């Protein structure tokens, strides 16, 4: 694809071509970068037959023909990459690290664009010869009919500060995905994880994110989960970074406000496309295992390591596990709150 950025033979591989991976990879490709997507056969077939349609809540609509979207099923495609963006599910991090270590050149820069707080440690532990950076994706992407990948919320990509990123910054700017470099990335990951505790609530509600967050009964569920997580993090000496417009400590207070006040005070939290859904909802609809063990489950494990309990996060994790086994029950906000707080 033609673009304003000259790639100078710098090659990018996106390892894990799901919704986020395809959106980011195709956006870079459309901006002129040399990109290959590496993923499962089903996605490859969809791209070959329908191409990729990129859209967002600002009105973007950009179609890439399938023949212009390089796609490979084998990790051998990583061999020539200078930058590898890891977008596999958290449960697949160890397998991804092994595949990268087998095929990628040691000079390749590895960037984890995954949910959760432990993926970078997994990658670094299994890939001691590579430079691995943590990054955070603040927006969600929904795969829709017609192989449309719709960015349904806002925010900029955040990444660990590193001089090795300099050659790549222009590519991401041109793709309208500017990289915001940050120090103390562990705090950012914990801050994002607090927001991701809503993924389970959204999946169990069966509603679009905007509709779910507009209802106080569901927000009370999220407030319960976040308040519990903050207590565990405080005990562990972890200070999560501010990711949303509201600081972490104020989130439970604001989420519990009546609908009229919430919509007035926290209007930016509802600046979400009406079509947006959580990735956990998408996983359940597709019959895939979710990342609940790496989100709410991470709070449960941290609590256990401190000889504490995190009952609300433990209960919602159990409910999602049941849904993964085909027992998906859609909950009203009031019923879910009772289930989490009993």
XYZ file of C-alpha atoms in Angstrom:
342
model
C 0.000 0.000 0.000
C 1.241 3.487 -0.748
C 1.907 5.790 2.176
C 3.876 8.836 3.255
C 6.389 6.913 5.352
C 9.354 5.261 3.656
C 9.897 1.852 5.225
C 13.570 1.517 4.194
C 13.224 -2.278 4.347
C 12.188 -2.142 8.025
C 9.784 -5.000 8.525
C 6.993 -5.367 11.093
C 5.275 -8.609 12.086
C 2.057 -8.758 14.094
C 2.005 -12.060 15.963
C -1.570 -12.881 16.906
C -3.979 -11.632 14.261
C -7.119 -11.113 16.335
C -9.192 -7.936 16.452
C -6.478 -5.732 17.974
C -3.680 -7.295 15.930
C -5.478 -6.902 12.615
C -6.551 -3.327 13.346
C -3.069 -2.188 14.335
C -1.309 -4.202 11.646
C -3.636 -3.117 8.851
C -3.432 0.521 9.993
C 0.363 0.388 9.796
C 0.151 -1.337 6.429
C -2.209 1.323 5.088
C 0.271 3.984 6.215
C 3.040 2.474 4.113
C 4.797 0.143 6.534
C 6.034 -3.306 5.492
C 3.809 -5.543 7.632
C 2.951 -9.227 7.811
C 0.129 -10.569 9.967
C 0.677 -13.971 11.574
C -2.361 -15.802 12.860
C -4.823 -18.643 12.598
C -6.112 -20.071 9.294
C -9.684 -18.824 9.810
C -8.627 -15.181 9.938
C -6.380 -15.693 6.935
C -9.300 -17.041 4.914
C -11.516 -14.125 5.928
C -8.895 -11.570 4.942
C -8.188 -13.311 1.636
C -11.870 -13.341 0.673
C -13.070 -10.024 2.137
C -10.000 -7.914 2.788
C -9.945 -5.676 5.862
C -12.286 -2.747 6.461
C -10.966 -0.345 9.106
C -13.399 1.987 10.860
C -13.544 4.014 14.049
C -15.845 6.201 16.103
C -14.512 9.330 14.352
C -15.869 8.123 11.024
C -12.878 6.400 9.451
C -13.654 3.871 6.717
C -10.666 2.434 4.861
C -10.708 -0.818 2.941
C -7.642 -2.916 2.153
C -8.011 -5.631 -0.467
C -7.045 -9.088 0.740
C -4.269 -9.380 -1.829
C -2.609 -6.322 -0.259
C -2.625 -7.726 3.290
C 0.305 -10.146 3.750
C -0.845 -12.974 5.999
C 0.946 -16.094 7.171
C -0.077 -18.957 9.446
C 3.455 -20.047 10.305
C 5.668 -18.311 12.851
C 8.457 -18.737 10.310
C 7.150 -15.449 8.889
C 8.749 -13.726 11.888
C 12.240 -14.469 10.588
C 12.732 -11.203 8.696
C 10.889 -8.908 11.108
C 12.735 -6.038 12.772
C 9.763 -5.236 15.021
C 7.402 -7.909 16.354
C 4.111 -6.810 17.920
C 2.780 -9.568 20.169
C -1.020 -9.535 20.314
C -1.775 -13.138 21.282
C -4.003 -13.926 24.266
C -2.265 -13.992 27.638
C -2.614 -17.772 27.896
C -0.571 -18.104 24.702
C 2.357 -15.926 25.816
C 4.688 -18.818 26.630
C 3.996 -20.531 23.300
C 4.475 -17.221 21.494
C 7.819 -16.674 23.225
C 9.007 -20.115 22.152
C 7.952 -19.487 18.551
C 9.639 -16.088 18.454
C 12.824 -17.488 19.978
C 12.856 -20.220 17.328
C 12.300 -18.005 14.302
C 13.084 -14.340 15.000
C 16.479 -12.715 14.741
C 17.957 -11.591 18.083
C 18.110 -7.992 16.867
C 14.313 -7.823 16.512
C 12.526 -5.530 18.959
C 9.620 -7.306 20.679
C 6.597 -5.320 21.920
C 3.820 -6.889 23.985
C 0.443 -5.283 23.236
C -1.410 -7.691 25.527
C -3.833 -7.329 28.412
C -2.753 -8.157 31.939
C 0.372 -7.592 34.001
C 2.523 -10.718 33.610
C 2.974 -11.198 29.885
C 6.173 -9.206 29.506
C 7.793 -11.143 32.349
C 6.821 -14.380 30.591
C 8.274 -13.206 27.283
C 11.479 -11.910 28.848
C 11.955 -15.051 30.892
C 11.758 -17.277 27.821
C 13.597 -14.900 25.464
C 16.699 -13.699 27.329
C 18.463 -12.698 24.116
C 15.807 -10.233 22.920
C 14.759 -6.754 23.940
C 11.115 -6.941 25.055
C 8.983 -3.875 25.790
C 5.610 -3.595 27.476
C 2.882 -1.574 25.777
C -0.762 -0.874 26.506
C -3.730 -0.599 24.143
C -6.351 1.724 25.685
C -9.023 1.237 23.035
C -11.106 -1.748 22.061
C -11.692 -3.138 18.590
C -14.759 -5.087 17.521
C -14.710 -7.421 14.526
C -17.971 -6.966 12.660
C -19.761 -8.294 9.601
C -17.854 -7.885 6.360
C -14.499 -8.365 8.105
C -14.797 -4.855 9.470
C -12.501 -4.008 12.378
C -14.066 -1.155 14.275
C -12.159 0.886 16.840
C -14.952 1.740 19.243
C -13.203 3.854 21.880
C -10.328 6.322 22.101
C -6.903 6.687 23.637
C -3.265 6.485 22.539
C -0.958 3.498 22.632
C 1.383 3.671 25.633
C 4.783 1.997 25.706
C 7.883 1.770 27.854
C 10.384 4.524 27.143
C 13.159 3.129 24.958
C 15.645 4.637 22.504
C 15.196 1.627 20.201
C 11.685 2.885 19.369
C 12.944 5.987 17.563
C 13.032 4.456 14.036
C 9.440 3.265 14.426
C 7.686 6.338 15.807
C 6.917 7.862 12.404
C 5.195 4.683 11.217
C 2.817 4.738 14.165
C 2.141 8.473 13.830
C 1.332 8.045 10.144
C -1.036 5.194 11.036
C -2.836 7.490 13.529
C -1.535 5.277 16.328
C 1.035 7.534 18.027
C 3.163 5.899 20.704
C 3.184 7.648 24.067
C 6.394 6.652 25.853
C 6.129 6.284 29.633
C 8.263 5.460 32.658
C 7.153 3.093 35.476
C 5.162 0.903 33.134
C 4.139 -1.568 35.837
C 1.960 1.158 37.374
C 0.358 1.755 33.968
C -0.364 -1.951 33.520
C -2.046 -2.159 36.924
C -4.019 0.995 36.132
C -5.241 -0.538 32.876
C -6.045 -3.811 34.631
C -8.383 -1.946 37.004
C -10.363 -0.717 33.993
C -10.285 -4.180 32.429
C -12.082 -5.605 35.467
C -15.195 -4.374 33.661
C -14.666 -6.890 30.849
C -16.267 -9.629 32.929
C -19.185 -7.426 34.009
C -19.822 -6.456 30.409
C -19.673 -10.053 29.190
C -22.156 -11.191 31.837
C -24.521 -8.302 31.093
C -24.816 -9.121 27.398
C -25.016 -5.387 26.692
C -22.927 -2.988 24.661
C -20.372 -1.186 26.830
C -22.068 2.208 26.644
C -25.427 0.753 27.628
C -23.905 -1.257 30.471
C -21.912 1.660 31.893
C -24.976 3.901 31.676
C -26.748 1.745 34.272
C -25.867 2.287 37.936
C -26.626 -1.322 38.875
C -23.807 -2.582 36.632
C -21.501 0.263 37.650
C -21.944 -0.782 41.284
C -20.638 -4.227 40.305
C -17.583 -2.664 38.697
C -17.078 -0.345 41.686
C -17.107 -3.381 43.975
C -14.447 -5.132 41.890
C -12.234 -2.050 41.601
C -12.496 -1.123 45.292
C -11.524 -4.661 46.243
C -8.611 -4.600 43.799
C -7.400 -1.241 45.126
C -7.372 -2.660 48.648
C -5.257 -5.613 47.486
C -2.877 -3.353 45.541
C -2.514 -1.060 48.549
C -1.562 -4.018 50.721
C 0.980 -5.095 48.092
C 2.496 -1.611 47.946
C 1.441 -1.116 44.316
C 0.265 2.318 43.160
C -1.667 2.004 39.887
C -1.308 4.833 37.399
C -4.142 7.043 36.298
C -5.312 5.760 32.919
C -8.822 7.208 32.698
C -9.797 10.847 33.192
C -10.488 9.907 36.809
C -7.785 8.726 39.202
C -7.939 5.089 40.391
C -8.967 5.933 43.959
C -11.959 7.984 42.797
C -13.254 5.423 40.319
C -15.428 3.442 42.791
C -16.943 6.653 44.179
C -17.861 8.018 40.766
C -19.121 4.682 39.457
C -21.588 4.466 42.366
C -23.186 7.839 41.581
C -26.824 7.927 40.412
C -27.177 7.830 36.638
C -28.021 11.533 36.268
C -24.935 12.627 38.224
C -22.668 10.042 36.616
C -23.588 11.111 33.104
C -22.860 14.720 34.022
C -19.637 14.249 36.000
C -18.134 11.331 34.080
C -19.355 12.084 30.571
C -15.948 11.209 29.108
C -16.300 7.628 30.387
C -19.351 7.266 28.156
C -17.631 8.553 25.016
C -17.786 5.052 23.604
C -19.203 3.913 20.307
C -22.667 2.374 20.848
C -21.365 -0.728 19.054
C -18.453 -1.310 21.438
C -18.256 -4.617 23.305
C -15.602 -6.012 25.601
C -13.123 -8.526 24.222
C -14.355 -10.991 26.848
C -17.877 -10.800 25.439
C -16.454 -11.417 21.964
C -14.515 -14.442 23.223
C -17.587 -15.992 24.831
C -19.673 -15.434 21.711
C -16.981 -17.159 19.639
C -16.668 -20.083 22.059
C -13.115 -19.131 23.030
C -11.489 -19.138 26.444
C -11.338 -15.647 27.919
C -8.543 -13.762 29.668
C -10.409 -13.566 32.989
C -7.622 -15.467 34.785
C -5.198 -12.706 33.754
C -7.507 -9.841 34.752
C -9.808 -10.498 37.711
C -7.833 -13.665 38.376
C -4.638 -11.619 38.724
C -6.230 -9.740 41.625
C -7.271 -13.030 43.230
C -3.753 -14.463 42.945
C -2.140 -11.302 44.282
C -4.508 -11.373 47.256
C -3.671 -15.026 47.918
C 0.052 -14.224 47.848
C -0.634 -11.762 50.666
C -2.741 -14.262 52.644
C -5.804 -12.200 51.705
C -8.982 -12.880 49.767
C -10.613 -11.019 46.894
C -14.091 -12.582 47.010
C -15.856 -10.395 44.442
C -13.151 -10.876 41.814
C -12.989 -14.579 42.662
C -16.753 -14.944 42.199
C -16.859 -13.109 38.881
C -13.957 -15.263 37.672
C -15.980 -18.361 38.563
C -19.004 -17.031 36.659
C -16.908 -16.422 33.545
C -15.398 -19.902 33.797
C -18.931 -21.326 33.829
C -19.773 -19.250 30.761
C -16.682 -20.599 28.996
C -18.108 -24.085 29.481
C -21.286 -23.092 27.665
C -23.264 -21.988 30.716
C -23.509 -18.299 29.851
C -26.140 -16.658 32.001
C -26.985 -13.030 31.319
C -27.349 -11.108 34.554
C -29.234 -7.992 35.527
C -27.090 -5.494 37.375
C -28.896 -6.080 40.665
C -28.644 -9.871 40.443
C -24.971 -9.744 39.521
C -24.211 -7.407 42.424
C -25.871 -9.830 44.828
C -23.896 -12.727 43.360
C -20.615 -10.851 43.759
C -21.253 -9.479 47.228
C -22.965 -12.407 48.995
